[in-house]
XYZ file of C-alpha atoms in Angstrom:
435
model
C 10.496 28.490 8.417
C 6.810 29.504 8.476
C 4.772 28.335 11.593
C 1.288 28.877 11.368
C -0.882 30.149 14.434
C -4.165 29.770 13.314
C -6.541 28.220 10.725
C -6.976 31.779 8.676
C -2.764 31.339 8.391
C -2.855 27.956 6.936
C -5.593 28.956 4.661
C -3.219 31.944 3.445
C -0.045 29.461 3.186
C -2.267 26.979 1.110
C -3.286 29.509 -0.930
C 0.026 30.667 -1.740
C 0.732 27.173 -2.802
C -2.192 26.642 -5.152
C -1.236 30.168 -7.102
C 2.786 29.174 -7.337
C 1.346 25.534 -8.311
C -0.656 26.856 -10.863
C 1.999 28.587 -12.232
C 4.252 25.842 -12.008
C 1.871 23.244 -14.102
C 2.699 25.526 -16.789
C 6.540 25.211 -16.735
C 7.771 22.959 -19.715
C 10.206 20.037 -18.859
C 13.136 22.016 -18.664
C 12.517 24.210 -16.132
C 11.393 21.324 -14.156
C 14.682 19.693 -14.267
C 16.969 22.482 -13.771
C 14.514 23.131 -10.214
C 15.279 19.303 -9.066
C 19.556 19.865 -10.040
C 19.260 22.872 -7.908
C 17.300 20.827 -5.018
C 19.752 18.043 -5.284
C 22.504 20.414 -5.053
C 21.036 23.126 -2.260
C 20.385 19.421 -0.602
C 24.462 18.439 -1.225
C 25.653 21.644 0.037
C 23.711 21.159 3.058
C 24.137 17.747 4.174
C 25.925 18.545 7.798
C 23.105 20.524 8.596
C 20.374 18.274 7.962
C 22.314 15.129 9.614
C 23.144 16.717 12.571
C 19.485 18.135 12.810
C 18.313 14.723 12.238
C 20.885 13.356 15.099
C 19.146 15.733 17.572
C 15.825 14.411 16.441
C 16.991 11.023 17.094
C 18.461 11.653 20.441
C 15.226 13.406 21.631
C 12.994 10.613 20.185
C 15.323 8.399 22.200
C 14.960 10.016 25.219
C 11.281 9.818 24.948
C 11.351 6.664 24.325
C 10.467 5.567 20.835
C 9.406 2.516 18.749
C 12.701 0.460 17.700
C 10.751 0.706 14.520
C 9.834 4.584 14.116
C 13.733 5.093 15.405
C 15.091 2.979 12.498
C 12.767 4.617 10.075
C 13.931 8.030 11.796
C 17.030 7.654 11.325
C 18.964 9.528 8.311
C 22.438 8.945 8.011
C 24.906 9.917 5.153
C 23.859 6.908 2.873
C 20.407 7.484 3.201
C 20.965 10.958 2.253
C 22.995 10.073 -0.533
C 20.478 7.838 -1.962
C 17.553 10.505 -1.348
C 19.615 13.179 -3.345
C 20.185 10.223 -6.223
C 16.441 9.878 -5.829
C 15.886 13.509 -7.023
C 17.814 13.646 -10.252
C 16.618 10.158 -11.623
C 13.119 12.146 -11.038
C 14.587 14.648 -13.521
C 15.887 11.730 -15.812
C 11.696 10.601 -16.023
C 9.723 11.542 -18.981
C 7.815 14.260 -18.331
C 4.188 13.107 -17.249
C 2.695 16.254 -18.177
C 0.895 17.408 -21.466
C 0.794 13.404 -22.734
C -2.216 13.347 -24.664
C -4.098 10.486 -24.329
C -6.556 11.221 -26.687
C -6.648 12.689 -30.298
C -9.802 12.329 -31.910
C -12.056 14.031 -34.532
C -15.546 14.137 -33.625
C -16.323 15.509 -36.961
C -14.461 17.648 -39.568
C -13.399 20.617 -37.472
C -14.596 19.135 -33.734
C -11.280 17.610 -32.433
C -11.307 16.191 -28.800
C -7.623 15.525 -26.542
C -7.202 14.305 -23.699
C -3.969 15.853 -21.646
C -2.382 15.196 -18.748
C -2.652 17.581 -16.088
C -1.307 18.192 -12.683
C -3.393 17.353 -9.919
C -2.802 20.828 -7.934
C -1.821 20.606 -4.622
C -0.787 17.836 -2.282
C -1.115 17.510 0.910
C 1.430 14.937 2.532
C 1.485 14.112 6.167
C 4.066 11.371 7.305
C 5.631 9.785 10.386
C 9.248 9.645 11.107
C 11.097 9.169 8.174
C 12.360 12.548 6.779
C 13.803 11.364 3.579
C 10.393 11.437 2.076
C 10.179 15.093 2.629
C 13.340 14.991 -0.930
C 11.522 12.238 -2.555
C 7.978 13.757 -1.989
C 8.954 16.948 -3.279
C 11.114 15.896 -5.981
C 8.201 14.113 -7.821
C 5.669 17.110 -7.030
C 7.624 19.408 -8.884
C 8.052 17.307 -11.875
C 4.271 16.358 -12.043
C 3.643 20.121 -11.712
C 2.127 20.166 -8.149
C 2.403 22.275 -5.038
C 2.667 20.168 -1.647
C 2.413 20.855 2.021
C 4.709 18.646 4.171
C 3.158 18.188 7.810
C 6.166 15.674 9.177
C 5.980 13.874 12.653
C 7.044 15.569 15.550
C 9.586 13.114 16.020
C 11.308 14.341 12.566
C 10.987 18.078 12.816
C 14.442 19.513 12.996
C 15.325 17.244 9.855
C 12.307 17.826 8.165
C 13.432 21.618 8.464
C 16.613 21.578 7.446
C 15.668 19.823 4.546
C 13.102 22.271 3.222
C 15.127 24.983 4.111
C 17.691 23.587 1.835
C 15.340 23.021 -1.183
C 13.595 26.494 -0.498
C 16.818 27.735 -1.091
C 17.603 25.576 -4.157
C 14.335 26.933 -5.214
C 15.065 30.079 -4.915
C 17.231 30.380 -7.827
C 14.802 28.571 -10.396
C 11.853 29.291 -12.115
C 9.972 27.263 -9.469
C 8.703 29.622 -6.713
C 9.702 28.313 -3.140
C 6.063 29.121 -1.870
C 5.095 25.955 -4.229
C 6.814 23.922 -1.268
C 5.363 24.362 2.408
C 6.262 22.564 5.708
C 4.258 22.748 8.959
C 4.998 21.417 12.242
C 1.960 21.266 14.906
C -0.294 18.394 15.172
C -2.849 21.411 15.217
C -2.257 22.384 11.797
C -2.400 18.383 10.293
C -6.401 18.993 11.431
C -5.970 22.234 9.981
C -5.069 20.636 6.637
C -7.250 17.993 6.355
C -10.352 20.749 6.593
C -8.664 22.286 3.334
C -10.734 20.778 0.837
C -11.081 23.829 -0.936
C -7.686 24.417 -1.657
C -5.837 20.474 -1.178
C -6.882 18.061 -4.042
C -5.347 15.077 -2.851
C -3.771 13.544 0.965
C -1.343 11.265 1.107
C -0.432 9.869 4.560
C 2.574 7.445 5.670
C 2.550 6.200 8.463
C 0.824 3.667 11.047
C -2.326 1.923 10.198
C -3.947 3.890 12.597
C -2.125 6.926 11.958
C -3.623 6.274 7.980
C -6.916 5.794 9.644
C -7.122 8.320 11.673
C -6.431 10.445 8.607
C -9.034 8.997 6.349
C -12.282 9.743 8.860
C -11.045 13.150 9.209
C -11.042 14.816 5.454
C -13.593 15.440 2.603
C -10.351 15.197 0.446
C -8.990 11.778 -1.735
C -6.685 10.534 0.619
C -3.831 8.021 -1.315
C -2.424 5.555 0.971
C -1.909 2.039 2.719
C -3.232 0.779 6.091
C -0.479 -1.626 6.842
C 2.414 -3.788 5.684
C 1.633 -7.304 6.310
C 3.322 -9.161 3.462
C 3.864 -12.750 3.313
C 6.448 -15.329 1.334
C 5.258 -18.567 0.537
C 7.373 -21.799 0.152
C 6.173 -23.826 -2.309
C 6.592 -27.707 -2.371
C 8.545 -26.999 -5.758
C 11.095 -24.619 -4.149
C 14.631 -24.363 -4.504
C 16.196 -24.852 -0.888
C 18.782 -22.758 -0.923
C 17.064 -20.206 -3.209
C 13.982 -19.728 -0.356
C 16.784 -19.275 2.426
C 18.654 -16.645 0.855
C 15.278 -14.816 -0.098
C 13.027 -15.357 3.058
C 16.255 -13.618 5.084
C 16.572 -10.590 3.020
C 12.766 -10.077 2.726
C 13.184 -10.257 6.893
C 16.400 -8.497 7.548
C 16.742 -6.165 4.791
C 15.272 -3.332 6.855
C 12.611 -4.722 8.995
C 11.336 -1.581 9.877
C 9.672 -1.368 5.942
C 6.223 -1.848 5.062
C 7.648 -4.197 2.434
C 9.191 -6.981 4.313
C 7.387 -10.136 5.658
C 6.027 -10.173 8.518
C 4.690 -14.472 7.878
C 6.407 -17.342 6.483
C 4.157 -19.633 5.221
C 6.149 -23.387 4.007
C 4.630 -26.335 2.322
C 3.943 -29.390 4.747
C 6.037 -31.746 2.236
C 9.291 -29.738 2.795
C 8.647 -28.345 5.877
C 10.524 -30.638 7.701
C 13.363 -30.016 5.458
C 13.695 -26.470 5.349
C 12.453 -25.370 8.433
C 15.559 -25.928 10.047
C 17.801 -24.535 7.759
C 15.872 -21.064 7.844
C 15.578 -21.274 11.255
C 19.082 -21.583 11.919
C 19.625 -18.785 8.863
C 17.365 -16.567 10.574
C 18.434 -16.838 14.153
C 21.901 -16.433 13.524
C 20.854 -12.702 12.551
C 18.362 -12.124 16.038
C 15.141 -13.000 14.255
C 12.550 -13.998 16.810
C 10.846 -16.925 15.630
C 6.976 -17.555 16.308
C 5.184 -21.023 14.464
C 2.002 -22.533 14.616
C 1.595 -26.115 15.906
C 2.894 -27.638 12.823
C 5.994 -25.540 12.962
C 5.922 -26.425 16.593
C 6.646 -30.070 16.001
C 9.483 -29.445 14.318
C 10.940 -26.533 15.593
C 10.228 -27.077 19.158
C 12.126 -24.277 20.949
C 10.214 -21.617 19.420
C 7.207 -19.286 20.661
C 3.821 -20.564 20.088
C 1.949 -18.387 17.224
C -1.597 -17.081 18.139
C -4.204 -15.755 15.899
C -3.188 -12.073 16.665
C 0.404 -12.841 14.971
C -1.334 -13.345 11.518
C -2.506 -10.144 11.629
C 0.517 -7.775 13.465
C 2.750 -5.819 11.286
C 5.768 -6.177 13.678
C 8.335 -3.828 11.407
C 10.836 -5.931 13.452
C 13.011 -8.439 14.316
C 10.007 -10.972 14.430
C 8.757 -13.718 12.215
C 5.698 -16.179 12.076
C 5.820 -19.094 10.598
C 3.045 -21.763 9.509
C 2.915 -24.569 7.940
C 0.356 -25.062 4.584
C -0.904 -28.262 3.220
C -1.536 -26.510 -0.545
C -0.993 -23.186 -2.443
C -4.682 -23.011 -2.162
C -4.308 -22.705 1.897
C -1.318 -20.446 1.763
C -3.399 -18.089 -0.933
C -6.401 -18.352 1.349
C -4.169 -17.338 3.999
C -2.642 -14.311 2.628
C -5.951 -13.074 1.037
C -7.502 -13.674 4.419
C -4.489 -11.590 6.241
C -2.717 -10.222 4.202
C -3.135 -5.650 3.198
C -2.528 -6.068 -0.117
C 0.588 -4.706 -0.098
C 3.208 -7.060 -1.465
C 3.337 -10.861 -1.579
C 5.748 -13.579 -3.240
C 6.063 -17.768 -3.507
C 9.585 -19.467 -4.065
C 9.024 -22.190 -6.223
C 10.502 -23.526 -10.029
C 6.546 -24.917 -10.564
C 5.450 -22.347 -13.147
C 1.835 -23.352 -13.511
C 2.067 -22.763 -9.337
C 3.638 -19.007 -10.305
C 0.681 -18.446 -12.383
C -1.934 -19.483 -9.910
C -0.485 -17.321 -7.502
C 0.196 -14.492 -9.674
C -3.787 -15.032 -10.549
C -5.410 -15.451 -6.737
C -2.874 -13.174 -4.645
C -4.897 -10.067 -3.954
C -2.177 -7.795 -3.823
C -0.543 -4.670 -5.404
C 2.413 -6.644 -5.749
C 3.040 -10.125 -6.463
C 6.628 -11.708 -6.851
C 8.099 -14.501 -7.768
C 11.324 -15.858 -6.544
C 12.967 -12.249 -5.303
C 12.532 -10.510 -2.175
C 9.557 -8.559 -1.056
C 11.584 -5.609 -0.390
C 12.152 -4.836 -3.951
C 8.597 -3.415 -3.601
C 9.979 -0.066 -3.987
C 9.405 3.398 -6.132
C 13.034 3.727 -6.525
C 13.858 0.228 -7.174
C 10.619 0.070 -9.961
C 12.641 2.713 -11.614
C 10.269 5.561 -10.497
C 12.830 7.869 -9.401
C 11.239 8.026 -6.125
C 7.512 7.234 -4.604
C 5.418 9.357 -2.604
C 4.009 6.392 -1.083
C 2.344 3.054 -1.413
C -1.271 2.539 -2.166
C -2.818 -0.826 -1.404
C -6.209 0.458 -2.561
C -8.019 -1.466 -5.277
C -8.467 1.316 -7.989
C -5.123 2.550 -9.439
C -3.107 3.835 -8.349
C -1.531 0.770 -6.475
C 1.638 -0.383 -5.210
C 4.581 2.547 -5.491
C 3.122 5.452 -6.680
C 5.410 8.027 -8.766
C 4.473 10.688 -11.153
C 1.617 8.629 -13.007
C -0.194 8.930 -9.293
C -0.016 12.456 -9.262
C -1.373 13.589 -12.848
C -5.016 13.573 -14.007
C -6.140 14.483 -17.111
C -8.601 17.098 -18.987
C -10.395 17.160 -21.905
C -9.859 19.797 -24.473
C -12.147 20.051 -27.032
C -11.922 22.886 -30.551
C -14.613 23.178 -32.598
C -15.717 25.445 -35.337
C -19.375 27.026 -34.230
C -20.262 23.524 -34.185
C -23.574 23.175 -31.942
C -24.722 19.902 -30.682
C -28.448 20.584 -32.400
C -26.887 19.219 -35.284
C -26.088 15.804 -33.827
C -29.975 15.057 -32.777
C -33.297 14.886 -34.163
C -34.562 13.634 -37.542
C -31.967 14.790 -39.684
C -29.072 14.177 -36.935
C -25.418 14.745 -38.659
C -23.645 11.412 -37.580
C -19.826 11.993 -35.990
C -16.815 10.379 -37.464
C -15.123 9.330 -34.605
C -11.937 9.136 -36.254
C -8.823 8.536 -33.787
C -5.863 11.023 -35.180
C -2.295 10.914 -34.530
């Protein structure tokens, strides 16, 4: 494994990236997908190795103490693998995302204009705990045609290694050079990267909102990501009982730890007294710690009192708030209000309330009687994600290969000179869209 000692090293390793990335934006489809069967079967063959590397991560992280949340998300057991290797060859199953054109038109007779899809170059991807995004991240950079540098937390480094070392070595026997895929492991060299504007074209963190942060007031380059997970499932008054229970536990208990599942409960005041209850019984009876405002209160007395603070705390926990709404209007003026645009939903069988909803909710996502936690690059069908974006322009939500493309503008022409196209006698263009 390279470790890099000083900024002039990084510089050198980023540069070696950008020249195998270069050449790699030129491989056709193919070539691609024969590199991501050898990474998912370099990954296969090394499976004990990067599970017992990742069980001395977690026993050191232990030791020191971690977040129950960062140790979930830390964890990488057999399944997880398993899923993360499936992740790579449905990548190789996707339609190629490179060389679309997007545009085909004749300016005038013998001036054609496309527009093609393009890799973006290199990526620069710095994440917190969880390992398995080192396989999807790289699995979706190599069939968008990009190099990457994976800076994993501390927490995650002997995974993280034995993971790249295993798709280095899958690598190796491809047309993709290895040096397209780089891993470092000091905090040192994450500043490092983020000064790499000259040779990084886009940053994509994971991690804490502060961690995100912390990232974005420290680069000159794009940086692709979300702040935080709060995500929120409203109860309408036209809700199916049993329907909300079943969903409002799963978006909780699912895995807890994800920046897709709810962190606030928000119920209709004309079947709260109904249903509150029933999903507090539901939910306790799996060690969900239940926190309501004073509406909730009244009605589920032996709870915690909610403060202000809980309406805005990604927990990634065992931990829910609950409140109590007197419209869809309050409980969309409550999630726009507090919510990160993330990923929100309403249980009810009142369409015209679905389309409000779907229409006000200021959110990547916005569902409608499912779980929050399908909020997902694999489960969208993306193969994999290399993260979420809650930012307003696109891309948002999961982003897959259509987040990691641009596009250029090719233009052939015949000694066609734009002095012909102005003045008096100006030649008009045809404009003609070709297929």
């Amino acid at each position: 494994m390279t470790i890099i000692k000083d900024a002039s090293g990084l510089i050198a390793i980023a540069q070696q990236t950008r020249a195998s990335a270069s050449k790699l934006a030129l491989l056709d489809t193919e070539a691609k997908n024969q590199a991501l069967e050898a990474i998912a079967q370099a990954l296969e063959l090394a499976k004990l190795d990067i599970i017992q590397a990742n069980i001395a991560d977690c026993q050191a992280a232990d030791a020191q103490g971690i977040a129950k949340p960062l140790y979930k998300r830390l964890q990488l057991d057999e399944h997880k693998l398993r899923d993360a290797i499936a992740g790579v060859r449905d990548v190789a199953k996707l339609a190629d995302a490179v060389g679309q054109v997007q545009i085909h038109r004749e300016l005038d007779t013998g001036l054609v204009l496309k527009r093609i899809t393009c890799p973006l170059g290199v990526l620069g991807i710095i994440f917190e705990a969880r390992p398995e995004a080192a396989i999807q991240i790289v699995s979706l950079a190599i069939k968008s045609g990009n190099g990457v540098i994976l800076k994993g937390g501390k927490e995650a480094i002997r995974s993280c290694e034995a993971i790249v070392k295993a798709i280095k070595q899958g690598l190796s026997q491809t047309a993709v050079n290895s040096d397209a895929v780089q891993l470092l492991t000091t905090r040192e060299e994450t500043l490092e990267l983020l000064n790499l504007d000259k040779y990084v074209d886009l940053i994509i963190p994971r991690g804490s909102n502060s961690f995100v942060q912390f990232v974005q007031d420290n680069t000159r380059i794009p940086v692709l990501g979300h702040a935080e997970g709060i995500c929120h499932l409203y109860i309408d008054k036209a809700a199916d009982i049993a329907k909300a229970i079943k969903v409002t536990v799963d978006a909780k208990i699912q895995y807890a730890a994800a920046c897709n599942a709810i962190e606030t409960l928000l119920i209709h005041q004309s079947i709260a007294v109904d249903i509150l209850p029933k999903i507090a019984e539901a939910l306790q009876k799996v060690d969900v710690e239940l926190k309501g405002d004073q509406r909730t209160l009244e009605i589920l007395p032996n709870i915690a009192k909610a403060t202000d603070t809980d309406w805005e705390t990604e927990y990634s926990d065992l931990i829910l708030a609950l409140k109590v709404v007197d419209s869809i209007e309050e409980a969309i003026a409550h999630i726009n209000e507090y919510g990160s645009r993330h990923t929100e939903a309403i249980i009810t069988e009142d369409l015209a309330a679905v389309e409000t909803f779907f229409g006000l909710v200021n959110a990547a996502g916005v569902f409608h009687n499912c779980s929050t936690r399908f909020a997902d690059g694999f489960r969208y069908g993306f193969g994999a994600e290399v993260g979420i974006s809650t930012q307003q322009m696109p891309p948002r939500g999961p982003v897959g290969l259509e987040g990691l493309i641009t596009y250029k503008y090719q233009m052939t022409g015949n000694g066609h000179i734009v002095a012909t196209y102005t003045g008096e006698n100006a030649k008009s263009f045809t404009h003609q869209e070709l297929g």
